[in-house]
mmCIF file of C-alpha atoms in Angstrom:
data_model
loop_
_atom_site.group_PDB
_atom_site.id
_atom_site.type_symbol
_atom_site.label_atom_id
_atom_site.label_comp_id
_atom_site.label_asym_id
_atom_site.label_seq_id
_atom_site.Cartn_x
_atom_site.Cartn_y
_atom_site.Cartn_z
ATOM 1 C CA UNK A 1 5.605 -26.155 9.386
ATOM 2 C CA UNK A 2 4.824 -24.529 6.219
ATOM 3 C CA UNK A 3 5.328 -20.873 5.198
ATOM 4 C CA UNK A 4 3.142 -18.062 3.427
ATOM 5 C CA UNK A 5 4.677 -17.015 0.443
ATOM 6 C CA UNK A 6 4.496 -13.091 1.682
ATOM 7 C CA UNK A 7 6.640 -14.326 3.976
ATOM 8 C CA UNK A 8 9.357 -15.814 2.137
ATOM 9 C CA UNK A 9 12.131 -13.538 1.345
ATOM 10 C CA UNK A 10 12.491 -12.616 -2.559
ATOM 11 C CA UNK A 11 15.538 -12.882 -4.080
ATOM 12 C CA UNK A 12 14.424 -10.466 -6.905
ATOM 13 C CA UNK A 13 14.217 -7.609 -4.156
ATOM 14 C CA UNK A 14 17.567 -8.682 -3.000
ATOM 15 C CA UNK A 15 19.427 -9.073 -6.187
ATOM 16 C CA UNK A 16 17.484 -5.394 -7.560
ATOM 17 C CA UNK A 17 18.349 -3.912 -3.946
ATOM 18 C CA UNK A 18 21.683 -5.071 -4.735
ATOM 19 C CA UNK A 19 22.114 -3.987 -8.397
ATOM 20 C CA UNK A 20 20.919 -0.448 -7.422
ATOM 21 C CA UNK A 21 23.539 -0.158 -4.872
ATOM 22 C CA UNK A 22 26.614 -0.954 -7.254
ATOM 23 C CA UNK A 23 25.046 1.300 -9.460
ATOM 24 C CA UNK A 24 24.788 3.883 -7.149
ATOM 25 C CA UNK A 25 28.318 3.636 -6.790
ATOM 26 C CA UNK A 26 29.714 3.736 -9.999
ATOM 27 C CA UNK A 27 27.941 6.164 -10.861
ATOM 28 C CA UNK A 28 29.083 8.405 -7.607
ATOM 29 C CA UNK A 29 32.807 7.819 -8.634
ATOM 30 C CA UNK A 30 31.825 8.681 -12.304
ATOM 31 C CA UNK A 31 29.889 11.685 -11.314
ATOM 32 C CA UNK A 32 33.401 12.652 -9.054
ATOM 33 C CA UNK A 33 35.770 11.789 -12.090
ATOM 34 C CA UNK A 34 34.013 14.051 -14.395
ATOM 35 C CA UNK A 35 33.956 16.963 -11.544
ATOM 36 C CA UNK A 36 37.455 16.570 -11.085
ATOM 37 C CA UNK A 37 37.609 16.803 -14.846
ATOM 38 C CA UNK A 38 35.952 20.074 -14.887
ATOM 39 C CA UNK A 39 37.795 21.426 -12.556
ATOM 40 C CA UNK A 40 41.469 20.768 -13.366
ATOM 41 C CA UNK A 41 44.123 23.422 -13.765
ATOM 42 C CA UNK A 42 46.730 22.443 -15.682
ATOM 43 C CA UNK A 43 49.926 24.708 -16.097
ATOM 44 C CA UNK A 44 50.108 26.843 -19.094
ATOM 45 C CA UNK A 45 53.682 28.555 -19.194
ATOM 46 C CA UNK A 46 55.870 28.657 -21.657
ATOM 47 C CA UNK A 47 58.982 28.957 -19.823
ATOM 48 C CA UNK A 48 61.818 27.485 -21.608
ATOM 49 C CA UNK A 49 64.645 26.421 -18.962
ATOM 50 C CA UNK A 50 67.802 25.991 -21.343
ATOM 51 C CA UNK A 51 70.558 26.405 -19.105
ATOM 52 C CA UNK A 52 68.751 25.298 -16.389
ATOM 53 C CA UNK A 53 69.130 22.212 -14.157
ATOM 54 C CA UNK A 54 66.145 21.006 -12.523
ATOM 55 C CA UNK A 55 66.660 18.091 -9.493
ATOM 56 C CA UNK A 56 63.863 15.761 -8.803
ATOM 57 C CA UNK A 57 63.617 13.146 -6.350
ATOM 58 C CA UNK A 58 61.867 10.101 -6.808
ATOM 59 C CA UNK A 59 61.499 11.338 -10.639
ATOM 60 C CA UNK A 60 60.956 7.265 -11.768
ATOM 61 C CA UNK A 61 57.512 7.311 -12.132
ATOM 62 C CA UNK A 62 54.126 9.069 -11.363
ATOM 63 C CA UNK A 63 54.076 12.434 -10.849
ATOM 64 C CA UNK A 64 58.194 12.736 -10.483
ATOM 65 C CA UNK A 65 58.319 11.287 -13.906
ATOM 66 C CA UNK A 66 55.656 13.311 -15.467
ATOM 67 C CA UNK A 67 57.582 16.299 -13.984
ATOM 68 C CA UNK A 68 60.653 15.092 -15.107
ATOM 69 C CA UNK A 69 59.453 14.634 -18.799
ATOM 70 C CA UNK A 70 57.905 18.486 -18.707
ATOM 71 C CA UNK A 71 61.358 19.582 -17.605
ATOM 72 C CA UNK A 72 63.160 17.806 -20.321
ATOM 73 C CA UNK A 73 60.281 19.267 -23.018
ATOM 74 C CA UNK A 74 61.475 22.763 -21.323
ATOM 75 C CA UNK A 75 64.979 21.846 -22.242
ATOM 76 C CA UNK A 76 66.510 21.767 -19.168
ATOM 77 C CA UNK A 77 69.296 19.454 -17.703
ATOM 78 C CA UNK A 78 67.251 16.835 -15.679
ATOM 79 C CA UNK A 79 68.595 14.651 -12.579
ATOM 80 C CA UNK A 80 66.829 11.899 -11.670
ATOM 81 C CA UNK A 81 67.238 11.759 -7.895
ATOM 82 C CA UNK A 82 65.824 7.993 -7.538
ATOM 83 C CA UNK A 83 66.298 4.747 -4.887
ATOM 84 C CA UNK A 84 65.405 2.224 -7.786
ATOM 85 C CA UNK A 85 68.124 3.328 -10.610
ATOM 86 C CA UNK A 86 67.306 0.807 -12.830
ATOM 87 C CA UNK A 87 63.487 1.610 -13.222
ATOM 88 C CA UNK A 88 65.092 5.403 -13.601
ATOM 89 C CA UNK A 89 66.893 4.398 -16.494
ATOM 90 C CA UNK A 90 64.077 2.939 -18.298
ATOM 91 C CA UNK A 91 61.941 6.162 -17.106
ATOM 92 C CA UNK A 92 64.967 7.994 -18.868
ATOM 93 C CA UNK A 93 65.417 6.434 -21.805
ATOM 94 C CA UNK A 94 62.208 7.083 -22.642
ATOM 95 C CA UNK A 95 62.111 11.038 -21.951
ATOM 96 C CA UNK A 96 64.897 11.253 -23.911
ATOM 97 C CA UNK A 97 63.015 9.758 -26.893
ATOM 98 C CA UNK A 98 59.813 12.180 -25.700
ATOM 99 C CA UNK A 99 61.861 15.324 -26.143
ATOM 100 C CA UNK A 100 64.756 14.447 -27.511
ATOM 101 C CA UNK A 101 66.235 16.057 -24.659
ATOM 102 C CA UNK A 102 69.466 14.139 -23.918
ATOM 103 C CA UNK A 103 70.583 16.207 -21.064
ATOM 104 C CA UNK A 104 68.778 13.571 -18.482
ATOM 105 C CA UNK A 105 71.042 11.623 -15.722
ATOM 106 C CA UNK A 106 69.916 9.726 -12.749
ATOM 107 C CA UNK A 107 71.789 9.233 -9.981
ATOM 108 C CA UNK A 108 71.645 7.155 -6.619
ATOM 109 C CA UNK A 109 69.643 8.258 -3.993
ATOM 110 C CA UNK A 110 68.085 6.748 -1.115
ATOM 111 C CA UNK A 111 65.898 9.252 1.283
ATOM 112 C CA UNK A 112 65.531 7.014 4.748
ATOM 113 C CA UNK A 113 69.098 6.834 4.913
ATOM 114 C CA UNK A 114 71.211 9.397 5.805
ATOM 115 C CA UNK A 115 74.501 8.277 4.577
ATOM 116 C CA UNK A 116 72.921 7.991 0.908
ATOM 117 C CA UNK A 117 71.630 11.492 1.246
ATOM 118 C CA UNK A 118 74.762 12.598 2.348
ATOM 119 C CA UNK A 119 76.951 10.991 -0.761
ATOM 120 C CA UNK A 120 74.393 12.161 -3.388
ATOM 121 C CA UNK A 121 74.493 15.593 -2.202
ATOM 122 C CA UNK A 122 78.477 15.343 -1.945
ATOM 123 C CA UNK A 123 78.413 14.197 -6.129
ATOM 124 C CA UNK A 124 76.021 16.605 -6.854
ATOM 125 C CA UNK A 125 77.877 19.110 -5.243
ATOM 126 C CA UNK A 126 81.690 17.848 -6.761
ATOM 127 C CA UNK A 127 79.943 17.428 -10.229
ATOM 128 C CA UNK A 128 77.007 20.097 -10.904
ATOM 129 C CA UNK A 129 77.781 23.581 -11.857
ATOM 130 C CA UNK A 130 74.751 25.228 -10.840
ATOM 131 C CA UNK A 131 71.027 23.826 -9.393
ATOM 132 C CA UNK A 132 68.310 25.966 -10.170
ATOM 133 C CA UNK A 133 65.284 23.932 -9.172
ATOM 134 C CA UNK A 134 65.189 21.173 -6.486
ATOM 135 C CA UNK A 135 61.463 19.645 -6.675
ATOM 136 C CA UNK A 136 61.430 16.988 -3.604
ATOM 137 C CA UNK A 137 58.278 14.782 -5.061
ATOM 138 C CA UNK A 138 60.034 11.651 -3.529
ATOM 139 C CA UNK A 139 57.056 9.917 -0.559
ATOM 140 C CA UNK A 140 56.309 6.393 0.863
ATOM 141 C CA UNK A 141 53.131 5.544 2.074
ATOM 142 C CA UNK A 142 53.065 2.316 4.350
ATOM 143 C CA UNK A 143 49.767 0.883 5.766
ATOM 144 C CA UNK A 144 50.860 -1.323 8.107
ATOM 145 C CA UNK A 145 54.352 -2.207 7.558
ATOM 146 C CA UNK A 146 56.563 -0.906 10.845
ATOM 147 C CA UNK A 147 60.383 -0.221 9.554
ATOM 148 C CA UNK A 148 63.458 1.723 11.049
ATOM 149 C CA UNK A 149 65.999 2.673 9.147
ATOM 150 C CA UNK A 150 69.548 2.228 10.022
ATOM 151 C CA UNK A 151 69.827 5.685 11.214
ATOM 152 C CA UNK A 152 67.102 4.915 13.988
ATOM 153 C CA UNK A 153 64.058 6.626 12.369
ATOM 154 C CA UNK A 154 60.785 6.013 11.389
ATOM 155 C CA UNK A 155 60.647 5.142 7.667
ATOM 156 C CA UNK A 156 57.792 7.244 6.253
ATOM 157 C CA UNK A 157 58.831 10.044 8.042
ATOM 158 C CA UNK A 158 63.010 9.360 7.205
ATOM 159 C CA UNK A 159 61.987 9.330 3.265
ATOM 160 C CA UNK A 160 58.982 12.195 3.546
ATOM 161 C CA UNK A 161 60.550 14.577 5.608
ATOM 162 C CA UNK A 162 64.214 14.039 7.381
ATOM 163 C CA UNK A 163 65.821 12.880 4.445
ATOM 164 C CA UNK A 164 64.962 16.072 2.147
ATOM 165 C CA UNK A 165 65.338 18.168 5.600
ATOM 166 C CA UNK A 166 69.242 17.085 5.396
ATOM 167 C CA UNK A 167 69.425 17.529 1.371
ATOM 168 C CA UNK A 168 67.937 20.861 1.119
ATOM 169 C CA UNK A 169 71.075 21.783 3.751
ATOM 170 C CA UNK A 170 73.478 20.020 1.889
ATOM 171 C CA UNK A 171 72.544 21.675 -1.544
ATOM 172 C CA UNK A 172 71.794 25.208 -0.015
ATOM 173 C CA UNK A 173 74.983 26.612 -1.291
ATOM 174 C CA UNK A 174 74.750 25.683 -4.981
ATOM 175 C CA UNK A 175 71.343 26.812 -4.918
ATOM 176 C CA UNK A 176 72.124 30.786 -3.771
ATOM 177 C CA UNK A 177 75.183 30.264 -6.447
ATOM 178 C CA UNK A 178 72.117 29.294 -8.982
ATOM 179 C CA UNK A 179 69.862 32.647 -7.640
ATOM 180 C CA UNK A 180 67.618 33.294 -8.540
ATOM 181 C CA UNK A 181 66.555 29.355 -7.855
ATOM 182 C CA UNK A 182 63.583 27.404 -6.424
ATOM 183 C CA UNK A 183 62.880 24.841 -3.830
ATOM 184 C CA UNK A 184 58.945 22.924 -4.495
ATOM 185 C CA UNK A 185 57.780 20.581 -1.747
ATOM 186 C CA UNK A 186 55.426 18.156 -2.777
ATOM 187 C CA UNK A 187 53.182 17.759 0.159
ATOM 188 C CA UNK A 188 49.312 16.819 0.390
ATOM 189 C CA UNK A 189 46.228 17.881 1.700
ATOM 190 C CA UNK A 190 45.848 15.072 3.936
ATOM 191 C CA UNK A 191 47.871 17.084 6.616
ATOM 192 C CA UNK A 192 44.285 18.469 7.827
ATOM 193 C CA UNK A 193 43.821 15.395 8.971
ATOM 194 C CA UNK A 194 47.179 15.038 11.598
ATOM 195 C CA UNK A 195 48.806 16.385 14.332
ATOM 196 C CA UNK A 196 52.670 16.164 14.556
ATOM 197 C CA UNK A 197 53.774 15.607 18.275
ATOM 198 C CA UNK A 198 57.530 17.831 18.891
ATOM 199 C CA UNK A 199 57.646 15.429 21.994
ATOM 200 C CA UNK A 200 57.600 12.417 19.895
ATOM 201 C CA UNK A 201 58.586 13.464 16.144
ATOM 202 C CA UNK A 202 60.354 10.100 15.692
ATOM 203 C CA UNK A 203 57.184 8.063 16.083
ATOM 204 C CA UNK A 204 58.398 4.555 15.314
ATOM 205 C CA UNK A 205 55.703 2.514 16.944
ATOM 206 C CA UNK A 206 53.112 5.108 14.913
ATOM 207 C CA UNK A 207 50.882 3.191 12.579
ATOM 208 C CA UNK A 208 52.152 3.713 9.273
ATOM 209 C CA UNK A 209 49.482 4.718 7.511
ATOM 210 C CA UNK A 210 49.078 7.846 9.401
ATOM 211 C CA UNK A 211 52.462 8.525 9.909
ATOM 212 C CA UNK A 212 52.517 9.081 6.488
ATOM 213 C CA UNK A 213 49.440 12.696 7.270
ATOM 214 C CA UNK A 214 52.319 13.513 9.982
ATOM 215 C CA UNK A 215 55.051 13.530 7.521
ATOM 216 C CA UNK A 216 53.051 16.080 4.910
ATOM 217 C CA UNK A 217 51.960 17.921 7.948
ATOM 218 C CA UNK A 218 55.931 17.707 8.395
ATOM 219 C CA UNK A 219 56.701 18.809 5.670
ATOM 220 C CA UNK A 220 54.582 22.492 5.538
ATOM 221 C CA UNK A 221 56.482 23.390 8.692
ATOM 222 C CA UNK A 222 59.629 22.822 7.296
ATOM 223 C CA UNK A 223 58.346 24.863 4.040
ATOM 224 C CA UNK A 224 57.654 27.658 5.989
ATOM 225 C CA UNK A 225 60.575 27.898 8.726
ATOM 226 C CA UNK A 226 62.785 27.449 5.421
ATOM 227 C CA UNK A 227 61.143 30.396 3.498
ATOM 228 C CA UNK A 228 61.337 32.253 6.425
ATOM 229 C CA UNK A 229 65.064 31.684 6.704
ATOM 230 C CA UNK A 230 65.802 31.945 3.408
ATOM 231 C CA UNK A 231 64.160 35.609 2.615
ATOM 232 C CA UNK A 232 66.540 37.910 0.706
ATOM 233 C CA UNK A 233 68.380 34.881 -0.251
ATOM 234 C CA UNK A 234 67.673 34.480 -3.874
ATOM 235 C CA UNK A 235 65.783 31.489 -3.330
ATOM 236 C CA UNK A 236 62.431 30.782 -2.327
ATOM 237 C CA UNK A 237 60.435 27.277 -0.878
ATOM 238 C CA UNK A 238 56.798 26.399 -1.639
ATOM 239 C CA UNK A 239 54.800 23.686 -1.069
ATOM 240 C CA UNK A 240 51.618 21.988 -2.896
ATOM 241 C CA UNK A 241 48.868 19.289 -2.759
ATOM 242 C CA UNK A 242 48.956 17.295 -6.024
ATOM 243 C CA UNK A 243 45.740 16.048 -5.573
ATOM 244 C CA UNK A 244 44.643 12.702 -4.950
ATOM 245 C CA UNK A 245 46.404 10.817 -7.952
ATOM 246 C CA UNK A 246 46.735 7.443 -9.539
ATOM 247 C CA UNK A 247 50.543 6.740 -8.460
ATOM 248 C CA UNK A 248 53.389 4.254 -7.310
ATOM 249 C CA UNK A 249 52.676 5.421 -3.671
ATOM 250 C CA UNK A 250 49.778 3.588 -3.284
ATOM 251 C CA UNK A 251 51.573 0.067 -4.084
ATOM 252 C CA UNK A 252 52.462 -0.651 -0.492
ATOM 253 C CA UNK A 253 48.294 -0.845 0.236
ATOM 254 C CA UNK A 254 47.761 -4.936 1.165
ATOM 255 C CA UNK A 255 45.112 -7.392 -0.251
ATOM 256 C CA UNK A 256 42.122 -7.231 0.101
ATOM 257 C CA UNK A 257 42.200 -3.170 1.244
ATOM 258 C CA UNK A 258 43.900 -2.478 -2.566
ATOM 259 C CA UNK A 259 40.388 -4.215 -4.266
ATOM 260 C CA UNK A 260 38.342 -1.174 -3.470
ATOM 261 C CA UNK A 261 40.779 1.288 -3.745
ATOM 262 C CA UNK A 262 42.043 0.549 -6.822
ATOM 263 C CA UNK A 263 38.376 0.979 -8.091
ATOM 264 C CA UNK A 264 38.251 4.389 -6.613
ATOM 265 C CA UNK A 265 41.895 5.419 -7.441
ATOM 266 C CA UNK A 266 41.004 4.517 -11.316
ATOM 267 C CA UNK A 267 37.518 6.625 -11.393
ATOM 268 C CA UNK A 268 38.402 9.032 -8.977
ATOM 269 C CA UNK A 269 41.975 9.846 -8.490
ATOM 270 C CA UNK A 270 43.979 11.983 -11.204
ATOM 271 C CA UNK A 271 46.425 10.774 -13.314
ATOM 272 C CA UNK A 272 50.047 11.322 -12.926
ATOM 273 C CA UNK A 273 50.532 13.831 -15.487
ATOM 274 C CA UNK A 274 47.327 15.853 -13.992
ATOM 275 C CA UNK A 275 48.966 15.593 -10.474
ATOM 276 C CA UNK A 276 52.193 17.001 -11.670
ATOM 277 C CA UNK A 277 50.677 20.401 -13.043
ATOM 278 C CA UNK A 278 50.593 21.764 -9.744
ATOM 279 C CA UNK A 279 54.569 21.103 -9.157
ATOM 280 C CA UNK A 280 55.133 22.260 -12.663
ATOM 281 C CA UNK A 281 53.112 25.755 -11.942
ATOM 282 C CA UNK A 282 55.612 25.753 -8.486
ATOM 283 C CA UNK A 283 58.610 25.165 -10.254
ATOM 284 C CA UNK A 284 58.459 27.137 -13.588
ATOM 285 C CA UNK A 285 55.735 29.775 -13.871
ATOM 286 C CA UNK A 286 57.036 33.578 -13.713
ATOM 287 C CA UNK A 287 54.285 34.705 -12.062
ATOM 288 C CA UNK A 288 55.822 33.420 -8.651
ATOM 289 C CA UNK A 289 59.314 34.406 -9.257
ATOM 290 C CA UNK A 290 59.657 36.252 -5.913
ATOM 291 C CA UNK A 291 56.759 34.200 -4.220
ATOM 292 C CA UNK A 292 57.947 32.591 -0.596
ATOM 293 C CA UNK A 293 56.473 30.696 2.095
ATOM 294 C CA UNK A 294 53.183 29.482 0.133
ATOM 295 C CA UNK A 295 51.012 26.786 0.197
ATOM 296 C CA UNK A 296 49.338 25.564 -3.755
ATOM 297 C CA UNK A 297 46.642 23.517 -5.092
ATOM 298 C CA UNK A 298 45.283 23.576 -8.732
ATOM 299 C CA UNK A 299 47.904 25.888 -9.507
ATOM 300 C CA UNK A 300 46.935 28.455 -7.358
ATOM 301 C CA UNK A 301 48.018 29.250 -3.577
ATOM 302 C CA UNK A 302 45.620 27.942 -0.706
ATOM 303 C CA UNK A 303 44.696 28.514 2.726
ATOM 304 C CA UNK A 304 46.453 26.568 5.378
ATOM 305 C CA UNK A 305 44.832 25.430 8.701
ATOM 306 C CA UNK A 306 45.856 28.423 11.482
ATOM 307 C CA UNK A 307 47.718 24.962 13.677
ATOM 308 C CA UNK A 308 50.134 24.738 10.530
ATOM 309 C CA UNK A 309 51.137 28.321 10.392
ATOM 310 C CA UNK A 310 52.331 28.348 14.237
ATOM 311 C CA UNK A 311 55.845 29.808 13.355
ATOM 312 C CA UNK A 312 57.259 29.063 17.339
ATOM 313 C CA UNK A 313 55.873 25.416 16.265
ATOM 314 C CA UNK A 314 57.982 25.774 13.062
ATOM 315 C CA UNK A 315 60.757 27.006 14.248
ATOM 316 C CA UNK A 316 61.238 23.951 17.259
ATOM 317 C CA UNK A 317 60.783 21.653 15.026
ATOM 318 C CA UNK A 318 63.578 23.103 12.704
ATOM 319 C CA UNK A 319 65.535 22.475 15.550
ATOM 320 C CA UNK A 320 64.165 18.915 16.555
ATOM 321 C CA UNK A 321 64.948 18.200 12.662
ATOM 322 C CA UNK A 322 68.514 19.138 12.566
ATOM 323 C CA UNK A 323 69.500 17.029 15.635
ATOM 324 C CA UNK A 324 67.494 13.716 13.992
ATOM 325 C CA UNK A 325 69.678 14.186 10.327
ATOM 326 C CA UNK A 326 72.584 14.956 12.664
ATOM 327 C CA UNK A 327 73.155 17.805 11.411
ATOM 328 C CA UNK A 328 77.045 18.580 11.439
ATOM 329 C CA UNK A 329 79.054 21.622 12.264
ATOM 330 C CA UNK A 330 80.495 21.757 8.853
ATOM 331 C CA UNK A 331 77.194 21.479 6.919
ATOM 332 C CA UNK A 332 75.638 23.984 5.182
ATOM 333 C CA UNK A 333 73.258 25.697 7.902
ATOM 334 C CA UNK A 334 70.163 27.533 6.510
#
């Protein structure tokens, strides 16, 4: 049997098909990176914090470190709330040699468990003066990998949202000492895309990688039911979307899913000190001294889906919250 040559397939049309198609793509991710470019805000003010101390968890690299570094530039007294101490020391050392800044310590602290939350905030508390900023940056982002922590709860959601829930209690009181003083939730935009259930907000058999939408959708209820309780306090809670960004949190991501996605994280995603400006803008600028309850992206406050805002929704889950930390009698109560 012999065959026409119209009829035999051409591996020219293939392999120029096929060139046109990768091109295509790079240059849609280059065409993104440079709109992203164009439309950065970055944080312009020139607030000097001397005097100041300025918390951050999970300050040991991406955008906790780049936060951590603009506090120390600002001159403030920096502690580097962080699981993995000895990648915070190196991340110390050198901010220190940045700014010159040696007012920078890092101490122990491990979000999905409870105890740990409960001695850092117990040193803190025995050791700190005054706390004028708490930024909680800290996340995990699993994709497949199923873990419960020793307190029975769901890991991304322990580290994302029930482990800050219990600090913020625990430091409450040094922050109204520190008034007028800020709490900045880093949260992400990816909430739009999840529904958290109050009948099941301890989802361990969740898949991960979701979980971790749930936990920033999580985490803008508990911004707003704590602004809301803490009006006329002195201090005030907001909340922002970073962006997508180029950072640690995307580590966990297994081979072969990490191939592609490290080629659009590196053309398309912001880099760690862009995804910090927004947290900076939260934490320092003036112009949001008595601002409460908001929601920020590019340094400027956004609209939140209506679902979000439910404030009976809030408020239950408040209460579904404190019973998961175990929330004591003796604790702080916002």
């Amino acid at each position: 049997m012999s065959w026409d040559k119209e009829d035999e397939p051409s591996w020219r049309a293939y392999a120029a098909n096929l060139i046109t198609f990768f091109f295509g793509i790079i240059l849609t991710l280059i065409l993104i990176r440079i709109y992203n470019y164009l439309t950065l805000k970055l944080c312009y003010s020139q607030t000097n914090l001397r005097g100041k101390t300025v918390l951050i968890t999970g300050a040991n690299s991406g955008i906790g470190k780049e936060t951590a570094l603009d506090m120390a530039r600002r001159d403030a007294r920096v502690i580097m709330a962080c699981r993995n101490t000895d990648k915070a020391e190196e991340a110390k050392k050198k901010i220190i040699m940045q700014t010159k800044n040696t007012d920078i310590v890092v101490r122990k602290l491990d979000l999905s468990c409870l105890k740990s939350v409960r001695q850092f905030a117990h040193e803190i508390n025995q050791t700190e003066p005054r706390l004028d900023i708490l930024i909680h940056n800290a996340g995990v982002a699993n994709t497949f990998d199923k873990r419960i922590t020793e307190d029975g709860l769901e890991v991304t959601m322990a580290t994302n949202q029930y482990g800050p829930f219990l600090l913020t209690h625990l430091l409450i009181d040094l922050l109204k000492k520190s008034k007028p003083s800020r709490i900045v939730i880093v949260t992400s935009e990816l909430y739009r895309f999840a529904r958290l259930s109050l009948s099941n907000p301890n989802p361990i058999h969740g898949l991960p990688a979701y979980l971790y939408y749930v936990s920033k959708y999580a985490n803008i209820l508990f911004t707003l039911e704590l602004a809301q309780r803490l009006e006329g306090s002195g201090v005030t809670a907001n909340c922002l979307h970073p962006g997508m960004v180029d950072s640690g949190i995307w580590r966990n991501v297994p081979f072969p899913l990490n191939i592609p996605l490290w080629l659009i994280v590196k053309t398309c995603f912001k880099t760690a000190r862009e995804g910090a400006q927004t947290t900076i803008y939260c934490a320092v600028s003036q112009a949001l001294t008595c601002t409460n309850g908001k929601y920020f992206s590019e340094c400027q406050e956004t609209q939140l889906n209506t679902d979000v805002t439910d404030e009976l929704q809030a408020k239950k889950y408040w209460e579904i919250c404190e019973n998961l930390v175990q929330l004591k009698i003796n604790d702080p109560h916002i």
